[in-house]
Amino acid sequence: VQVSKMNKDAQMRAAINQKLIETGERERLKELLRAKLIECGWKDQLKAHCKEVIKEKGLEHVTVDDLVAEITPKGRALVPDSVKKELLQRIRTFLAQHASL
Amino acid sequence: MKMEEMSLSGLDNSKLEAIAQEIYADLVEDSCLGFCFEVHRAVKCGYFFLDDTDPDSMKDFEIVDQPGLDIFGQVFNQWKSKECVCPNCSRSIAASRFAPHLEKCLGMGRNSSRIANRRIANSNNMNKSESDQEDNDDINDNDWSYGSEKKGLWYLPFQNPNSPRRSKSLKHKNGFSVCTSASNTLPLLFSSSGELSNSDPFKYNNSTGISYETLGPEELRSLLTTQCGVISEHTKKMCTRSLRCPQHTDEQRRAVRIYFLGPSAVLPEVESSLDNDSFDMTDSQALISRLQWDGSSDLSPSDSGSSKTSENQGWGLGTNSSESRKTKKKKSHLSLVGTASGLGSNKKKKPKPPAPPTPSIYDDIN
């Protein structure tokens, strides 16, 4: 018999995520992030990096996994600080609003 | 798990912060993944490298940053000084003036016929050639008024040539006003109501009339035989509508003709229509005095039931026609007067009927 062990933190996180999705805040945050990344040129930078990777690998042999493995770390690193700060701020605000729940 | 068991307030800030960071990381990961999928699809569909161009074409479309040129490298104002040849008159016209010129040249614009007609009228009068520019209206007007003045003021003995009413600002479409600024001997002959619509094909100076100052005696005579000719108060122009134009009455037309052509002038067409708005003061006064003994003003036009169409009935009939007038003028007492003069002008060749058999009618009505 497998007992799923979820400590309180995990439960907490799950509850918060659920709240995020229910209120639609997660979607809003995602859209905001996407817009900001395009604005700051993150997408273009990453695209240039992609082109290099693909040229390296050869156009025919590109797979999703390859791309994900190559691009995601770079993408995470390329996010400008201002965007990161703003997003974190919004998340904290959301958490504070729903603290009593 | 129940929501009541958990409360965020119990957490300390570090944990909250950790949670926030996790959420953020999740969001970024989502974006990256989304981007990867887009790229992968573009690669597999073959449009990933589509926006890359070779360096040579890139150089062709580089942004131009020189003074005097726009970013495409074109010169501003290049076409203003170019000249085109008009296919109609074969003249060389500046490019920016070409469209208006073509409009006038082909006679297809809104004002082209107006101006052309005016030019013809003016050149007939003065035997001068007009200048070609359309925006010399003002100058032309002043010329003509000057010229007419020099001819001995044949047209308007009592009008001040420098009157401010001669200015261009008076040209507007609607309304009638008293003509002169000096002695007003003919105020009543001009209609005082109604509006002329610009349906007349001969449009002079953006109004529907002709400026009689500029016409010679022969012109005037010929005009008066074909057109209404009544002078509008507001614009001081002669009405160019037909002799039966409803805006003006025969009295007015006759008066204008008498004024211009002498006391012997008659209206070229004798009308027997009942549509008459005019009333001569003298006539009306005579009639009013005749009617003085009739105190009742109950004789309103509403008694259409009792009216007979025979002309001898006078008041009954008069009320019919004056009823239409009443709607325009809304003065009941004028209906009597209008009736009287209506009768008078209805039968131009007969003398006015004697005091009609009012007692009998009153007997009927009362």
PDB file of N, CA and C in Angstrom, chain B residues 38-86:
ATOM      1  N   GLU B  38       7.603  26.439 -30.383  1.00  0.00           N
ATOM      2  CA  GLU B  38       7.453  27.295 -31.567  1.00  0.00           C
ATOM      3  C   GLU B  38       8.593  27.075 -32.540  1.00  0.00           C
ATOM      4  N   VAL B  39       9.796  27.094 -31.997  1.00  0.00           N
ATOM      5  CA  VAL B  39      10.958  26.947 -32.876  1.00  0.00           C
ATOM      6  C   VAL B  39      10.955  25.585 -33.547  1.00  0.00           C
ATOM      7  N   HIS B  40      10.663  24.575 -32.774  1.00  0.00           N
ATOM      8  CA  HIS B  40      10.702  23.236 -33.337  1.00  0.00           C
ATOM      9  C   HIS B  40       9.689  23.105 -34.463  1.00  0.00           C
ATOM     10  N   ARG B  41       8.518  23.675 -34.246  1.00  0.00           N
ATOM     11  CA  ARG B  41       7.500  23.600 -35.296  1.00  0.00           C
ATOM     12  C   ARG B  41       7.955  24.350 -36.534  1.00  0.00           C
ATOM     13  N   ALA B  42       8.594  25.520 -36.279  1.00  0.00           N
ATOM     14  CA  ALA B  42       9.058  26.303 -37.422  1.00  0.00           C
ATOM     15  C   ALA B  42      10.118  25.541 -38.205  1.00  0.00           C
ATOM     16  N   VAL B  43      10.982  24.855 -37.481  1.00  0.00           N
ATOM     17  CA  VAL B  43      12.024  24.094 -38.171  1.00  0.00           C
ATOM     18  C   VAL B  43      11.395  22.988 -38.996  1.00  0.00           C
ATOM     19  N   LYS B  44      10.482  22.265 -38.386  1.00  0.00           N
ATOM     20  CA  LYS B  44       9.912  21.135 -39.096  1.00  0.00           C
ATOM     21  C   LYS B  44       9.018  21.574 -40.239  1.00  0.00           C
ATOM     22  N   CYS B  45       8.374  22.717 -40.091  1.00  0.00           N
ATOM     23  CA  CYS B  45       7.533  23.196 -41.196  1.00  0.00           C
ATOM     24  C   CYS B  45       8.334  23.935 -42.239  1.00  0.00           C
ATOM     25  N   GLY B  46       9.538  24.270 -41.883  1.00  0.00           N
ATOM     26  CA  GLY B  46      10.411  24.828 -42.906  1.00  0.00           C
ATOM     27  C   GLY B  46      10.429  26.341 -42.981  1.00  0.00           C
ATOM     28  N   TYR B  47       9.811  27.027 -42.065  1.00  0.00           N
ATOM     29  CA  TYR B  47       9.822  28.483 -42.180  1.00  0.00           C
ATOM     30  C   TYR B  47      10.722  29.138 -41.141  1.00  0.00           C
ATOM     31  N   PHE B  48      11.581  28.366 -40.530  1.00  0.00           N
ATOM     32  CA  PHE B  48      12.388  28.960 -39.469  1.00  0.00           C
ATOM     33  C   PHE B  48      13.410  29.949 -40.019  1.00  0.00           C
ATOM     34  N   PHE B  49      13.998  29.611 -41.148  1.00  0.00           N
ATOM     35  CA  PHE B  49      15.057  30.469 -41.681  1.00  0.00           C
ATOM     36  C   PHE B  49      14.540  31.432 -42.740  1.00  0.00           C
ATOM     37  N   LEU B  50      13.257  31.629 -42.790  1.00  0.00           N
ATOM     38  CA  LEU B  50      12.658  32.400 -43.877  1.00  0.00           C
ATOM     39  C   LEU B  50      13.006  33.872 -43.843  1.00  0.00           C
ATOM     40  N   ASP B  51      13.206  34.423 -42.681  1.00  0.00           N
ATOM     41  CA  ASP B  51      13.414  35.873 -42.621  1.00  0.00           C
ATOM     42  C   ASP B  51      14.882  36.241 -42.764  1.00  0.00           C
ATOM     43  N   ASP B  52      15.700  35.286 -43.062  1.00  0.00           N
ATOM     44  CA  ASP B  52      17.104  35.628 -43.292  1.00  0.00           C
ATOM     45  C   ASP B  52      17.312  36.003 -44.742  1.00  0.00           C
ATOM     46  N   THR B  53      17.918  37.118 -44.937  1.00  0.00           N
ATOM     47  CA  THR B  53      18.219  37.508 -46.309  1.00  0.00           C
ATOM     48  C   THR B  53      19.723  37.570 -46.498  1.00  0.00           C
ATOM     49  N   ASP B  54      20.146  37.568 -47.734  1.00  0.00           N
ATOM     50  CA  ASP B  54      21.586  37.631 -47.993  1.00  0.00           C
ATOM     51  C   ASP B  54      22.097  39.033 -47.725  1.00  0.00           C
ATOM     52  N   PRO B  55      23.291  39.187 -47.460  1.00  0.00           N
ATOM     53  CA  PRO B  55      23.835  40.498 -47.094  1.00  0.00           C
ATOM     54  C   PRO B  55      23.661  41.543 -48.185  1.00  0.00           C
ATOM     55  N   ASP B  56      23.651  41.114 -49.425  1.00  0.00           N
ATOM     56  CA  ASP B  56      23.531  42.104 -50.490  1.00  0.00           C
ATOM     57  C   ASP B  56      22.185  42.821 -50.441  1.00  0.00           C
ATOM     58  N   SER B  57      21.126  42.039 -50.311  1.00  0.00           N
ATOM     59  CA  SER B  57      19.815  42.686 -50.225  1.00  0.00           C
ATOM     60  C   SER B  57      19.703  43.504 -48.950  1.00  0.00           C
ATOM     61  N   MET B  58      20.359  43.029 -47.913  1.00  0.00           N
ATOM     62  CA  MET B  58      20.298  43.793 -46.667  1.00  0.00           C
ATOM     63  C   MET B  58      20.851  45.188 -46.894  1.00  0.00           C
ATOM     64  N   LYS B  59      21.894  45.299 -47.679  1.00  0.00           N
ATOM     65  CA  LYS B  59      22.493  46.603 -47.900  1.00  0.00           C
ATOM     66  C   LYS B  59      21.565  47.505 -48.693  1.00  0.00           C
ATOM     67  N   ASP B  60      20.820  46.874 -49.595  1.00  0.00           N
ATOM     68  CA  ASP B  60      19.935  47.690 -50.424  1.00  0.00           C
ATOM     69  C   ASP B  60      18.898  48.431 -49.592  1.00  0.00           C
ATOM     70  N   PHE B  61      18.430  47.757 -48.545  1.00  0.00           N
ATOM     71  CA  PHE B  61      17.302  48.336 -47.806  1.00  0.00           C
ATOM     72  C   PHE B  61      17.719  48.951 -46.496  1.00  0.00           C
ATOM     73  N   GLU B  62      18.956  49.300 -46.426  1.00  0.00           N
ATOM     74  CA  GLU B  62      19.401  49.922 -45.187  1.00  0.00           C
ATOM     75  C   GLU B  62      18.735  51.276 -45.011  1.00  0.00           C
ATOM     76  N   ILE B  63      18.570  51.631 -43.785  1.00  0.00           N
ATOM     77  CA  ILE B  63      17.901  52.901 -43.493  1.00  0.00           C
ATOM     78  C   ILE B  63      18.831  54.056 -43.857  1.00  0.00           C
ATOM     79  N   VAL B  64      18.266  55.009 -44.581  1.00  0.00           N
ATOM     80  CA  VAL B  64      19.054  56.156 -45.015  1.00  0.00           C
ATOM     81  C   VAL B  64      18.959  57.249 -43.974  1.00  0.00           C
ATOM     82  N   ASP B  65      20.081  57.833 -43.656  1.00  0.00           N
ATOM     83  CA  ASP B  65      20.086  58.834 -42.596  1.00  0.00           C
ATOM     84  C   ASP B  65      20.729  60.129 -43.050  1.00  0.00           C
ATOM     85  N   GLN B  66      20.520  60.515 -44.286  1.00  0.00           N
ATOM     86  CA  GLN B  66      21.145  61.739 -44.751  1.00  0.00           C
ATOM     87  C   GLN B  66      20.175  62.895 -44.648  1.00  0.00           C
ATOM     88  N   PRO B  67      20.707  64.076 -44.493  1.00  0.00           N
ATOM     89  CA  PRO B  67      19.814  65.233 -44.421  1.00  0.00           C
ATOM     90  C   PRO B  67      19.151  65.482 -45.774  1.00  0.00           C
ATOM     91  N   GLY B  68      17.901  65.877 -45.724  1.00  0.00           N
ATOM     92  CA  GLY B  68      17.178  66.174 -46.964  1.00  0.00           C
ATOM     93  C   GLY B  68      16.501  64.969 -47.564  1.00  0.00           C
ATOM     94  N   LEU B  69      16.794  63.798 -47.038  1.00  0.00           N
ATOM     95  CA  LEU B  69      16.141  62.608 -47.582  1.00  0.00           C
ATOM     96  C   LEU B  69      15.356  61.922 -46.486  1.00  0.00           C
ATOM     97  N   ASP B  70      14.336  61.175 -46.890  1.00  0.00           N
ATOM     98  CA  ASP B  70      13.642  60.377 -45.890  1.00  0.00           C
ATOM     99  C   ASP B  70      14.379  59.046 -45.745  1.00  0.00           C
ATOM    100  N   ILE B  71      13.857  58.163 -44.887  1.00  0.00           N
ATOM    101  CA  ILE B  71      14.628  56.957 -44.581  1.00  0.00           C
ATOM    102  C   ILE B  71      14.708  56.020 -45.765  1.00  0.00           C
ATOM    103  N   PHE B  72      13.894  56.250 -46.777  1.00  0.00           N
ATOM    104  CA  PHE B  72      14.018  55.424 -47.979  1.00  0.00           C
ATOM    105  C   PHE B  72      14.945  56.053 -48.986  1.00  0.00           C
ATOM    106  N   GLY B  73      15.405  57.231 -48.720  1.00  0.00           N
ATOM    107  CA  GLY B  73      16.311  57.886 -49.640  1.00  0.00           C
ATOM    108  C   GLY B  73      15.623  58.760 -50.661  1.00  0.00           C
ATOM    109  N   GLN B  74      14.330  59.003 -50.475  1.00  0.00           N
ATOM    110  CA  GLN B  74      13.619  59.818 -51.465  1.00  0.00           C
ATOM    111  C   GLN B  74      13.697  61.273 -51.076  1.00  0.00           C
ATOM    112  N   VAL B  75      13.644  62.109 -52.107  1.00  0.00           N
ATOM    113  CA  VAL B  75      13.700  63.546 -51.874  1.00  0.00           C
ATOM    114  C   VAL B  75      12.287  64.048 -51.607  1.00  0.00           C
ATOM    115  N   PHE B  76      12.171  64.883 -50.615  1.00  0.00           N
ATOM    116  CA  PHE B  76      10.867  65.467 -50.302  1.00  0.00           C
ATOM    117  C   PHE B  76      10.556  66.563 -51.316  1.00  0.00           C
ATOM    118  N   ASN B  77       9.275  66.728 -51.652  1.00  0.00           N
ATOM    119  CA  ASN B  77       8.858  67.842 -52.508  1.00  0.00           C
ATOM    120  C   ASN B  77       9.344  67.720 -53.934  1.00  0.00           C
ATOM    121  N   GLN B  78       9.642  66.489 -54.304  1.00  0.00           N
ATOM    122  CA  GLN B  78      10.246  66.354 -55.623  1.00  0.00           C
ATOM    123  C   GLN B  78       9.237  66.635 -56.723  1.00  0.00           C
ATOM    124  N   TRP B  79       7.957  66.333 -56.445  1.00  0.00           N
ATOM    125  CA  TRP B  79       6.984  66.417 -57.526  1.00  0.00           C
ATOM    126  C   TRP B  79       6.269  67.745 -57.585  1.00  0.00           C
ATOM    127  N   LYS B  80       6.586  68.600 -56.667  1.00  0.00           N
ATOM    128  CA  LYS B  80       5.856  69.865 -56.681  1.00  0.00           C
ATOM    129  C   LYS B  80       6.254  70.705 -57.867  1.00  0.00           C
ATOM    130  N   SER B  81       7.503  70.685 -58.206  1.00  0.00           N
ATOM    131  CA  SER B  81       7.950  71.585 -59.248  1.00  0.00           C
ATOM    132  C   SER B  81       7.808  70.970 -60.631  1.00  0.00           C
ATOM    133  N   LYS B  82       7.392  69.725 -60.677  1.00  0.00           N
ATOM    134  CA  LYS B  82       7.267  69.108 -61.992  1.00  0.00           C
ATOM    135  C   LYS B  82       6.036  69.664 -62.675  1.00  0.00           C
ATOM    136  N   GLU B  83       6.071  69.609 -63.978  1.00  0.00           N
ATOM    137  CA  GLU B  83       4.956  70.145 -64.739  1.00  0.00           C
ATOM    138  C   GLU B  83       4.336  69.049 -65.581  1.00  0.00           C
ATOM    139  N   CYS B  84       3.023  69.143 -65.698  1.00  0.00           N
ATOM    140  CA  CYS B  84       2.327  68.174 -66.537  1.00  0.00           C
ATOM    141  C   CYS B  84       1.648  68.913 -67.667  1.00  0.00           C
ATOM    142  N   VAL B  85       1.428  68.195 -68.730  1.00  0.00           N
ATOM    143  CA  VAL B  85       0.736  68.794 -69.859  1.00  0.00           C
ATOM    144  C   VAL B  85      -0.731  68.388 -69.785  1.00  0.00           C
ATOM    145  N   CYS B  86      -1.584  69.372 -69.808  1.00  0.00           N
ATOM    146  CA  CYS B  86      -3.023  69.087 -69.719  1.00  0.00           C
ATOM    147  C   CYS B  86      -3.485  68.475 -71.030  1.00  0.00           C
TER     148      CYS B  86
END
